Backbone atoms as SQL, in Angstrom:
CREATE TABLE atoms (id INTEGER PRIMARY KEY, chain TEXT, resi INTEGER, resn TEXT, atom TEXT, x REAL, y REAL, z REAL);
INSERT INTO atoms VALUES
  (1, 'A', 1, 'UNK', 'N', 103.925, 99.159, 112.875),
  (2, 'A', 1, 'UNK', 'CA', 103.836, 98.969, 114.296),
  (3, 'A', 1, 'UNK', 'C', 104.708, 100.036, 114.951),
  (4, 'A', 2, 'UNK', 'N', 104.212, 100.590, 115.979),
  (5, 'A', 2, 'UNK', 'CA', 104.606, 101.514, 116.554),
  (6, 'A', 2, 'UNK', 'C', 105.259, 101.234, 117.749),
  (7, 'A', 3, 'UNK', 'N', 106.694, 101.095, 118.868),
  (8, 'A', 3, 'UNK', 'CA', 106.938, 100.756, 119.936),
  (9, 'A', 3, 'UNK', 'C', 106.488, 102.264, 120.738),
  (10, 'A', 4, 'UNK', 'N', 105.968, 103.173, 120.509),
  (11, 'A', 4, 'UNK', 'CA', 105.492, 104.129, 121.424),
  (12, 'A', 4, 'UNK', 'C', 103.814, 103.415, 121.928),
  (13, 'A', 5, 'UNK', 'N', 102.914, 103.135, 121.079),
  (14, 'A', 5, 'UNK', 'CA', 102.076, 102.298, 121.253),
  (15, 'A', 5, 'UNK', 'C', 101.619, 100.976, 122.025),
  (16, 'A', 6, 'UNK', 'N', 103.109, 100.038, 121.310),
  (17, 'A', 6, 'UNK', 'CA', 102.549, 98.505, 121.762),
  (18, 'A', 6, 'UNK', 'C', 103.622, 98.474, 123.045),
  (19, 'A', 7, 'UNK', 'N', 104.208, 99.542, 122.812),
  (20, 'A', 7, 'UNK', 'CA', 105.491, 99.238, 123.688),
  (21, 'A', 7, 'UNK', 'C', 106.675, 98.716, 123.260),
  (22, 'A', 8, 'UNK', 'N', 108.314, 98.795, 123.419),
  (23, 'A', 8, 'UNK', 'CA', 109.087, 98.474, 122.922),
  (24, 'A', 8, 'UNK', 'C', 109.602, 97.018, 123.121),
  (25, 'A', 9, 'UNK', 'N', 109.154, 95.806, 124.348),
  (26, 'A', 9, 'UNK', 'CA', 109.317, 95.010, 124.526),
  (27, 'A', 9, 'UNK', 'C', 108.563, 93.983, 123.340),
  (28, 'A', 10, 'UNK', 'N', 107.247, 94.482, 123.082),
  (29, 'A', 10, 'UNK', 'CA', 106.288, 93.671, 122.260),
  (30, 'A', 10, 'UNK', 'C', 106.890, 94.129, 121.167),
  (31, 'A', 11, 'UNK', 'N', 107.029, 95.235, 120.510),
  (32, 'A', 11, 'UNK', 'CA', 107.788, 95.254, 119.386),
  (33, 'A', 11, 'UNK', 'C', 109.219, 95.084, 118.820),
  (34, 'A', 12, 'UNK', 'N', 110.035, 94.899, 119.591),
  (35, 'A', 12, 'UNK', 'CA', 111.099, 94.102, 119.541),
  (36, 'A', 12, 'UNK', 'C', 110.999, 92.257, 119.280),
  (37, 'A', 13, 'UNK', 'N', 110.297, 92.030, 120.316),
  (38, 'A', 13, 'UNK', 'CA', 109.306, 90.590, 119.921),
  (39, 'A', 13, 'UNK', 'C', 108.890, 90.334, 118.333),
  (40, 'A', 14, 'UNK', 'N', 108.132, 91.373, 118.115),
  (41, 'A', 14, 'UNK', 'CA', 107.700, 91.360, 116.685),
  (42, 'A', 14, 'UNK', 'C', 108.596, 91.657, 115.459),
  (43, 'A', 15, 'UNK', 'N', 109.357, 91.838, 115.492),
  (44, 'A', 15, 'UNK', 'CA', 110.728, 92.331, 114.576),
  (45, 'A', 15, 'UNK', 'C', 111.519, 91.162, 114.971),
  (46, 'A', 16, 'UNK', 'N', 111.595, 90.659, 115.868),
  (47, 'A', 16, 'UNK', 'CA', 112.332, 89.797, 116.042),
  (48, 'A', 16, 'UNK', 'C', 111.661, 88.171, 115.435),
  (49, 'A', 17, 'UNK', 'N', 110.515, 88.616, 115.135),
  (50, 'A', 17, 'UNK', 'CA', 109.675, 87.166, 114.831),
  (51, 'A', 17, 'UNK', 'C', 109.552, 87.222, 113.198),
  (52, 'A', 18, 'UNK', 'N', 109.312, 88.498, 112.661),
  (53, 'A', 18, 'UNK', 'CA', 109.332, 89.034, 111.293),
  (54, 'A', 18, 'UNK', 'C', 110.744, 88.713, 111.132),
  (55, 'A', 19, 'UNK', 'N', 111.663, 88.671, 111.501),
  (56, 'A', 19, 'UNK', 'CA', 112.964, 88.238, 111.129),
  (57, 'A', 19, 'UNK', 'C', 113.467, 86.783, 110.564),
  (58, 'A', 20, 'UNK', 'N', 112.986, 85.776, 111.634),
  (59, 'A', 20, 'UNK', 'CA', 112.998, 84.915, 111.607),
  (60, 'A', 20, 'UNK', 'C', 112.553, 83.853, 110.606),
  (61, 'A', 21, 'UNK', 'N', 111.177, 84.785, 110.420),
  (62, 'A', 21, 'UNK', 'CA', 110.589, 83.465, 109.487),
  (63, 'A', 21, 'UNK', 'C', 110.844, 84.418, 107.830),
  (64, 'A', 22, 'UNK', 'N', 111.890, 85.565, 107.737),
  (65, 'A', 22, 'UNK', 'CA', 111.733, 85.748, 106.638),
  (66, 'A', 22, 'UNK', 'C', 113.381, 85.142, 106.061),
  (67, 'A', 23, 'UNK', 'N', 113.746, 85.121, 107.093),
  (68, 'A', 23, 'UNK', 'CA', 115.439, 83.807, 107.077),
  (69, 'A', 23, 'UNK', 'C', 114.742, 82.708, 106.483),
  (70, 'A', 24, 'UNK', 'N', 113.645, 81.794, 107.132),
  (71, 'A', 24, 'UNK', 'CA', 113.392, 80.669, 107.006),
  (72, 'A', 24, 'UNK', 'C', 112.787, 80.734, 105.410),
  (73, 'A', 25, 'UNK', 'N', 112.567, 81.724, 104.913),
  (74, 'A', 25, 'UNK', 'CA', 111.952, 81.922, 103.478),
  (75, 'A', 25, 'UNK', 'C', 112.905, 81.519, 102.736),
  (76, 'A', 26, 'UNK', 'N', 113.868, 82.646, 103.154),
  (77, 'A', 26, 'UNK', 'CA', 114.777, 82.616, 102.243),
  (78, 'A', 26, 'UNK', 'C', 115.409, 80.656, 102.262),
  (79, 'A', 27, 'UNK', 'N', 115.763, 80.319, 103.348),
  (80, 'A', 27, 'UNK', 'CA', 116.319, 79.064, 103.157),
  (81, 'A', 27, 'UNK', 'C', 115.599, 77.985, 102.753),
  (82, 'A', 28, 'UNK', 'N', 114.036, 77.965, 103.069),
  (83, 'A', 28, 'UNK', 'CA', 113.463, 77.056, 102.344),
  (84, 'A', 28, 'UNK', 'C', 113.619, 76.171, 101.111),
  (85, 'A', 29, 'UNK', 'N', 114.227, 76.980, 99.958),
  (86, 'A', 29, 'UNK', 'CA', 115.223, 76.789, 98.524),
  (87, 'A', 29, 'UNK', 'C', 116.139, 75.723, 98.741),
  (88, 'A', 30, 'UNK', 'N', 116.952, 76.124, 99.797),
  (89, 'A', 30, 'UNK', 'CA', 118.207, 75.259, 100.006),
  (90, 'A', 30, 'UNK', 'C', 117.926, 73.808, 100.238),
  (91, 'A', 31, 'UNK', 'N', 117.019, 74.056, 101.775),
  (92, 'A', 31, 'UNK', 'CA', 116.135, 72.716, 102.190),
  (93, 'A', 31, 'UNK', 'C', 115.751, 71.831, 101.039),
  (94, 'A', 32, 'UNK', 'N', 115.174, 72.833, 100.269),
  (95, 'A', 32, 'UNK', 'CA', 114.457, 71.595, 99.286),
  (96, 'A', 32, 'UNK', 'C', 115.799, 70.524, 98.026),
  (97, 'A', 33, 'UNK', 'N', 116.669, 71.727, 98.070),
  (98, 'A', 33, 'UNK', 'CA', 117.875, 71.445, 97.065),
  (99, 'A', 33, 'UNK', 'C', 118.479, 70.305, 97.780),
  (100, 'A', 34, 'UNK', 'N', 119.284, 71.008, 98.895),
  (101, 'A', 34, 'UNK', 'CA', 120.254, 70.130, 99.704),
  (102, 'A', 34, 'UNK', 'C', 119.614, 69.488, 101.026),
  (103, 'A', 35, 'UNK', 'N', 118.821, 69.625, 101.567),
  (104, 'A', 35, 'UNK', 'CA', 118.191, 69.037, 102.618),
  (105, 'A', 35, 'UNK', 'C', 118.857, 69.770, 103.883),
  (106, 'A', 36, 'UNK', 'N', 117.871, 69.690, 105.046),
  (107, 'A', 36, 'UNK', 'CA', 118.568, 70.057, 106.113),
  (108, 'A', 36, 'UNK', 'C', 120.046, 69.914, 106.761),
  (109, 'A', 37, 'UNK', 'N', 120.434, 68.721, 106.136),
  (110, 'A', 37, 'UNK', 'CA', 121.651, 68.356, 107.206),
  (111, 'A', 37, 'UNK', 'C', 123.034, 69.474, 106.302),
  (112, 'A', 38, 'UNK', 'N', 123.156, 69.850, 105.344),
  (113, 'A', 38, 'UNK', 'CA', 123.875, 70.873, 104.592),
  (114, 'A', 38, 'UNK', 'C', 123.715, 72.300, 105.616),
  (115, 'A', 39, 'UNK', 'N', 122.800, 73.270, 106.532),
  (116, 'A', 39, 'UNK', 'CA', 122.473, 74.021, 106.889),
  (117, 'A', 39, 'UNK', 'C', 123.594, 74.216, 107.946),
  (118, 'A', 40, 'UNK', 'N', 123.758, 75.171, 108.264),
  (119, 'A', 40, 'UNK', 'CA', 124.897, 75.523, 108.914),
  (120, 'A', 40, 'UNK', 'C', 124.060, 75.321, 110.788),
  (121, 'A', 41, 'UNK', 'N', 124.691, 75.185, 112.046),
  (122, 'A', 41, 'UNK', 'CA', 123.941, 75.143, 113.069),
  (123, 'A', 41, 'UNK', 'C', 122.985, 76.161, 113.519),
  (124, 'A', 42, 'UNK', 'N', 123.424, 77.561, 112.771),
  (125, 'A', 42, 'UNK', 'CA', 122.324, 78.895, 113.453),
  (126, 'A', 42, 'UNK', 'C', 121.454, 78.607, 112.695),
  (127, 'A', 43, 'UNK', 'N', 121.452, 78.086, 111.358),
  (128, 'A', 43, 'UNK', 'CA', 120.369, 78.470, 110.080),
  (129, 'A', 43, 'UNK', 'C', 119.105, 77.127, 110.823),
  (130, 'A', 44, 'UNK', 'N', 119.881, 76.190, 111.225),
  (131, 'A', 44, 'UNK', 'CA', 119.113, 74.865, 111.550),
  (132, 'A', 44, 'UNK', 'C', 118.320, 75.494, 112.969),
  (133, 'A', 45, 'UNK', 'N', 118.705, 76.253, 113.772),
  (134, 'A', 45, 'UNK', 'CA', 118.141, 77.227, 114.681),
  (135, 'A', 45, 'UNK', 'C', 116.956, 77.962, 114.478),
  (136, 'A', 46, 'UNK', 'N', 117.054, 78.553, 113.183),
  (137, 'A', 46, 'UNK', 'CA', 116.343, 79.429, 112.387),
  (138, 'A', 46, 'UNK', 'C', 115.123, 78.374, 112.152),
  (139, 'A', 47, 'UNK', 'N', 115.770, 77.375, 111.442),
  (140, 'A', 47, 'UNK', 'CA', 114.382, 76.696, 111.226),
  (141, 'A', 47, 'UNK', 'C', 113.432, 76.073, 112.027),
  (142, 'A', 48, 'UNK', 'N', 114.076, 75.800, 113.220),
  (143, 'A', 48, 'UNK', 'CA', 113.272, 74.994, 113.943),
  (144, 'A', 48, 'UNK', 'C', 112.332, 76.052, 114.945),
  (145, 'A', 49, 'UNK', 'N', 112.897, 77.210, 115.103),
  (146, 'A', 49, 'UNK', 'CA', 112.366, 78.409, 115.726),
  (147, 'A', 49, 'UNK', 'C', 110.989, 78.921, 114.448),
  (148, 'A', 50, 'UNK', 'N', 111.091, 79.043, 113.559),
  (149, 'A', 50, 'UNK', 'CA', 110.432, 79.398, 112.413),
  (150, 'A', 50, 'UNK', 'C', 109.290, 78.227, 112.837),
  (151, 'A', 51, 'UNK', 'N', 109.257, 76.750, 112.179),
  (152, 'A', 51, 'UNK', 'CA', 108.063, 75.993, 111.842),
  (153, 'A', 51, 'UNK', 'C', 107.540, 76.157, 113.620),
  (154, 'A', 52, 'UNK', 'N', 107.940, 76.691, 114.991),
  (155, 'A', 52, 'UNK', 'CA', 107.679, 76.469, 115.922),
  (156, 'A', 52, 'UNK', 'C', 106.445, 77.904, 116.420),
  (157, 'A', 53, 'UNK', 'N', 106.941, 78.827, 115.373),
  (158, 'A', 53, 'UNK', 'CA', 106.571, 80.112, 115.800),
  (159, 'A', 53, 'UNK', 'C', 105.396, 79.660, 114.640),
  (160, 'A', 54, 'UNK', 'N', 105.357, 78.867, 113.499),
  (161, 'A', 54, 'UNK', 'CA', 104.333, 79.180, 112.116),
  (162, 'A', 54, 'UNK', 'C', 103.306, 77.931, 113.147),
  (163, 'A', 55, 'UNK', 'N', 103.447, 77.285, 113.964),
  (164, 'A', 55, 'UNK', 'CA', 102.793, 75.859, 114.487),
  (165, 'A', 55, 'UNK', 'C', 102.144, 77.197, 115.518),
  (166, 'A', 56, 'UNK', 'N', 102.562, 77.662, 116.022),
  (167, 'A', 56, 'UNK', 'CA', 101.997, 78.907, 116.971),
  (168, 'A', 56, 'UNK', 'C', 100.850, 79.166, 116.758),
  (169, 'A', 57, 'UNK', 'N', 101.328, 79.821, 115.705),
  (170, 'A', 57, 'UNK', 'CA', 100.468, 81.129, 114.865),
  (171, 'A', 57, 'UNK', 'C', 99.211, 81.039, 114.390),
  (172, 'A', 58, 'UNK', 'N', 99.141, 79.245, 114.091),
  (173, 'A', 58, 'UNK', 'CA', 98.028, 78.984, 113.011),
  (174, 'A', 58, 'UNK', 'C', 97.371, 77.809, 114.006),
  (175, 'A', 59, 'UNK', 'N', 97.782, 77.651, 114.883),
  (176, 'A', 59, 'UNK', 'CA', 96.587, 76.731, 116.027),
  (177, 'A', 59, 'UNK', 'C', 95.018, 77.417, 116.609),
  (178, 'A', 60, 'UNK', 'N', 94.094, 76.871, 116.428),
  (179, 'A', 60, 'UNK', 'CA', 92.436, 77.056, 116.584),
  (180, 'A', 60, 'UNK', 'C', 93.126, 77.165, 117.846),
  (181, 'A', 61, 'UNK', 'N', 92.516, 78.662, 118.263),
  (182, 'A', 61, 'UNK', 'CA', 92.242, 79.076, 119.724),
  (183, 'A', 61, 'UNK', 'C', 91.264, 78.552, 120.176),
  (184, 'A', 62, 'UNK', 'N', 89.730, 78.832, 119.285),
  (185, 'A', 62, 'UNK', 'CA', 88.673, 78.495, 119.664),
  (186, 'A', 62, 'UNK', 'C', 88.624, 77.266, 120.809),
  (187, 'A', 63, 'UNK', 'N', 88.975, 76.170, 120.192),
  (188, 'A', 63, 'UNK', 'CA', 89.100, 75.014, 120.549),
  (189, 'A', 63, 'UNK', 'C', 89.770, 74.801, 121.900),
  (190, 'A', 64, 'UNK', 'N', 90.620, 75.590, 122.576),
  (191, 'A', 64, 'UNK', 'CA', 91.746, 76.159, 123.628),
  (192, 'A', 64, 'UNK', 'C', 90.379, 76.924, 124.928),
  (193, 'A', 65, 'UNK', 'N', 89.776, 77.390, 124.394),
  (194, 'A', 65, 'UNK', 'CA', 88.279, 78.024, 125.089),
  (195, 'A', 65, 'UNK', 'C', 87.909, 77.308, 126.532),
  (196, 'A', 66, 'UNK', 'N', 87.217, 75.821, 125.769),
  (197, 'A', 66, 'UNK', 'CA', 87.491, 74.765, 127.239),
  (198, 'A', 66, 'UNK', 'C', 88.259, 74.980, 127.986),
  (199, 'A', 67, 'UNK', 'N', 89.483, 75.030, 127.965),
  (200, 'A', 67, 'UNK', 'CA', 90.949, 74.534, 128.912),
  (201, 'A', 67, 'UNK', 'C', 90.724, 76.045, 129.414),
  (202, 'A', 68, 'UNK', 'N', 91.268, 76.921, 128.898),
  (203, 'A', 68, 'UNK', 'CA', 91.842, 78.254, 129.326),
  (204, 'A', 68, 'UNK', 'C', 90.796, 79.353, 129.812),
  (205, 'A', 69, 'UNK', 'N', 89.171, 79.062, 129.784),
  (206, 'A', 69, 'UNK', 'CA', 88.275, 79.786, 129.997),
  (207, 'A', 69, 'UNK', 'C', 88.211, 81.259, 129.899),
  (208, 'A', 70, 'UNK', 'N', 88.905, 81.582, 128.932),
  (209, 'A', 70, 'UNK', 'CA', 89.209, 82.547, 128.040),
  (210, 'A', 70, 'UNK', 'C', 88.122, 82.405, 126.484),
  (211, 'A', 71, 'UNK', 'N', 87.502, 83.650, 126.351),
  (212, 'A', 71, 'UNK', 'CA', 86.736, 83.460, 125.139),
  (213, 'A', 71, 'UNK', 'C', 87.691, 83.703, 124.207),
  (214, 'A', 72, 'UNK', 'N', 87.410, 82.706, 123.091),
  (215, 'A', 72, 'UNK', 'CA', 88.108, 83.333, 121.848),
  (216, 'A', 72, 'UNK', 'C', 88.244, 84.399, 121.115),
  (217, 'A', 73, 'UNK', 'N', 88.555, 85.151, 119.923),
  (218, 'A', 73, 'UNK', 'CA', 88.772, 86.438, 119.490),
  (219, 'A', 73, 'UNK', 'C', 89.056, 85.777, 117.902),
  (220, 'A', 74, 'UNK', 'N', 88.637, 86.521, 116.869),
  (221, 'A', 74, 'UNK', 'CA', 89.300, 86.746, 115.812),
  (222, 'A', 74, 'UNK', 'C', 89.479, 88.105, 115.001),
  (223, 'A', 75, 'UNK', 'N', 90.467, 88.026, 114.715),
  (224, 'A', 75, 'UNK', 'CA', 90.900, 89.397, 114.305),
  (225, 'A', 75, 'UNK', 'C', 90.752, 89.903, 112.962),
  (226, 'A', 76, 'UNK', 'N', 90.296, 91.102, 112.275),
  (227, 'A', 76, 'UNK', 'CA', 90.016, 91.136, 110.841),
  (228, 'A', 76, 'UNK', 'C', 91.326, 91.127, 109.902);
């Protein structure tokens, strides 16, 4: 990704989102070991920002079509 392209606001966005959920990778391990309440308060940040951005990401637009009268798109 290029910020001369998408622009530096959107790609800061995007680095900043690639960040996030690759924290939440990494801690996933722990979660499963020690459970959430062991997580320090930023990491518990991390996660809840992460499953919020992955709940995002993977919601049927299509279906959104009705409401927003916006046609859908899928991308290759």
């Amino acid at each position: 990704m290029d910020p001369l392209v998408v622009g530096q606001e959107h790609y800061d966005t995007a680095r900043g989102v690639q960040s996030i959920l690759q924290r939440y990778q990494e801690l996933k391990d722990i979660i499963a070991i020690l459970g959430m309440d062991e997580l320090s308060e930023e990491d518990k940040l991390v996660v809840a920002r992460a499953r919020k951005i992955q709940r995002f990401l993977s919601q049927p637009f299509f279906v959104a079509e009705v409401f927003t009268g916006s046609p859908a798109n899928t991308s290759p």
